[in-house]
Each structure stands twice: as C-alpha cells, then as structure tokens.
C-alpha cells in the first residue's frame, strides 16, 4: 500500500491537535476494503472483487488527528512532526 502523506502537517494550536492528511488511491481502496471485510465478517471467503458502479476518478483523503496534552503542550513529542502552526479557528484543512 502506498499511502502518501499530503503536506504540510498542521498544528492547530487553538484547537489542540495536529492533523495529517493522507491520500488514498484506487489501488489502496481494494486492499483497505478487503482487509476490512476479512476482519468484520462472520464467514470465510477466498476472493473479493470490488465493483465501482460509478466509474470516475476517486480522490480520497484520510485526516488523522493527534490530540495534544492541554496541560503540557510544549512537552508533547507529536509537536515535533508539525510543519505549520495554525493559530486561528480550524479551517477544515482543505489543502
């Protein structure tokens, strides 16, 4: 699986979390769905065929958040990953 980190990693200091955006492509989708089905079904199967009834380009992103300890924000190691600090309100991280 080749999940790509979409930069920059943002620290929303007012909200108290770091957000990474990961790009998930169509090839990843097959593997993600297959793994999910194996873990969450109560029957065994040998093969999964994913069918897209609406063919189009799929651009999926996963927003992964790490919450910072509000009592000791400067000591949280996750802060070292952040590349940009956003001091205002959360913007939905559109890019």
Tab-separated table of C-alpha atoms in Angstrom:
chain	number	residue	atom	x	y	z
A	1	UNK	CA	0.000	0.000	0.000
A	2	UNK	CA	1.437	3.372	-1.000
A	3	UNK	CA	-0.431	5.882	1.137
A	4	UNK	CA	1.012	9.336	0.561
A	5	UNK	CA	1.243	11.989	3.251
A	6	UNK	CA	-0.120	15.258	1.865
A	7	UNK	CA	1.954	18.114	3.218
A	8	UNK	CA	2.136	20.165	5.298
A	9	UNK	CA	1.427	18.535	8.654
A	10	UNK	CA	-0.556	21.201	10.509
A	11	UNK	CA	-0.706	22.020	14.216
A	12	UNK	CA	-3.974	23.719	15.178
A	13	UNK	CA	-2.844	25.278	18.446
A	14	UNK	CA	-6.210	26.841	19.331
A	15	UNK	CA	-7.970	23.505	18.791
A	16	UNK	CA	-5.173	21.461	20.385
A	17	UNK	CA	-4.383	18.906	17.669
A	18	UNK	CA	-2.013	18.056	14.845
A	19	UNK	CA	-3.567	16.957	11.579
A	20	UNK	CA	-2.003	14.860	8.843
A	21	UNK	CA	-3.798	14.370	5.568
A	22	UNK	CA	-3.187	11.072	3.778
A	23	UNK	CA	-4.050	10.415	0.147
A	24	UNK	CA	-5.716	7.077	-0.589
A	25	UNK	CA	-5.699	5.997	-4.234
A	26	UNK	CA	-7.843	3.420	-6.046
A	27	UNK	CA	-5.285	0.632	-5.658
A	28	UNK	CA	-5.242	1.209	-1.886
A	29	UNK	CA	-9.030	1.055	-1.791
A	30	UNK	CA	-9.121	-2.585	-2.915
A	31	UNK	CA	-6.705	-3.587	-0.148
A	32	UNK	CA	-8.447	-1.473	2.517
A	33	UNK	CA	-11.898	-2.891	1.701
A	34	UNK	CA	-10.581	-6.459	1.534
A	35	UNK	CA	-8.861	-6.126	4.922
A	36	UNK	CA	-11.994	-4.584	6.440
A	37	UNK	CA	-14.202	-7.406	5.144
A	38	UNK	CA	-11.843	-10.097	6.442
A	39	UNK	CA	-11.872	-8.524	9.915
A	40	UNK	CA	-15.586	-7.741	10.122
A	41	UNK	CA	-17.499	-10.600	8.523
A	42	UNK	CA	-18.508	-13.844	10.197
A	43	UNK	CA	-17.779	-16.058	7.187
A	44	UNK	CA	-14.677	-17.080	5.259
A	45	UNK	CA	-14.072	-16.161	1.642
A	46	UNK	CA	-11.209	-16.601	-0.788
A	47	UNK	CA	-11.542	-13.605	-3.062
A	48	UNK	CA	-13.062	-10.138	-3.129
A	49	UNK	CA	-13.974	-8.250	-6.271
A	50	UNK	CA	-14.622	-4.561	-5.701
A	51	UNK	CA	-17.100	-3.161	-8.208
A	52	UNK	CA	-17.401	0.545	-8.852
A	53	UNK	CA	-20.826	1.236	-10.379
A	54	UNK	CA	-19.936	4.886	-10.833
A	55	UNK	CA	-16.588	4.932	-12.639
A	56	UNK	CA	-14.755	8.162	-12.041
A	57	UNK	CA	-11.533	9.363	-10.540
A	58	UNK	CA	-11.528	8.661	-6.844
A	59	UNK	CA	-9.607	11.130	-4.705
A	60	UNK	CA	-9.910	10.137	-1.078
A	61	UNK	CA	-8.109	11.652	1.867
A	62	UNK	CA	-7.941	10.495	5.463
A	63	UNK	CA	-7.485	13.192	8.082
A	64	UNK	CA	-5.590	11.728	11.036
A	65	UNK	CA	-5.526	13.791	14.221
A	66	UNK	CA	-3.214	13.585	17.218
A	67	UNK	CA	-4.537	15.491	20.224
A	68	UNK	CA	-2.029	17.441	22.287
A	69	UNK	CA	-1.976	17.257	26.090
A	70	UNK	CA	-3.545	20.604	27.097
A	71	UNK	CA	-1.686	20.583	30.432
A	72	UNK	CA	1.772	20.167	28.848
A	73	UNK	CA	1.537	21.187	25.187
A	74	UNK	CA	5.239	22.082	24.883
A	75	UNK	CA	6.318	18.640	26.101
A	76	UNK	CA	4.218	16.652	23.617
A	77	UNK	CA	6.510	14.855	21.146
A	78	UNK	CA	3.860	14.949	18.394
A	79	UNK	CA	4.501	18.682	18.078
A	80	UNK	CA	7.893	17.947	16.509
A	81	UNK	CA	6.104	16.485	13.451
A	82	UNK	CA	4.134	19.659	12.743
A	83	UNK	CA	5.450	21.780	9.898
A	84	UNK	CA	2.938	24.629	10.109
A	85	UNK	CA	1.127	26.149	13.090
A	86	UNK	CA	-2.391	27.468	12.538
A	87	UNK	CA	-3.328	29.836	15.379
A	88	UNK	CA	-6.883	30.645	14.314
A	89	UNK	CA	-10.009	28.530	14.156
A	90	UNK	CA	-9.969	25.144	12.423
A	91	UNK	CA	-10.395	25.645	8.661
A	92	UNK	CA	-11.334	22.101	7.705
A	93	UNK	CA	-7.817	21.624	6.262
A	94	UNK	CA	-8.917	21.916	2.631
A	95	UNK	CA	-5.385	21.555	1.213
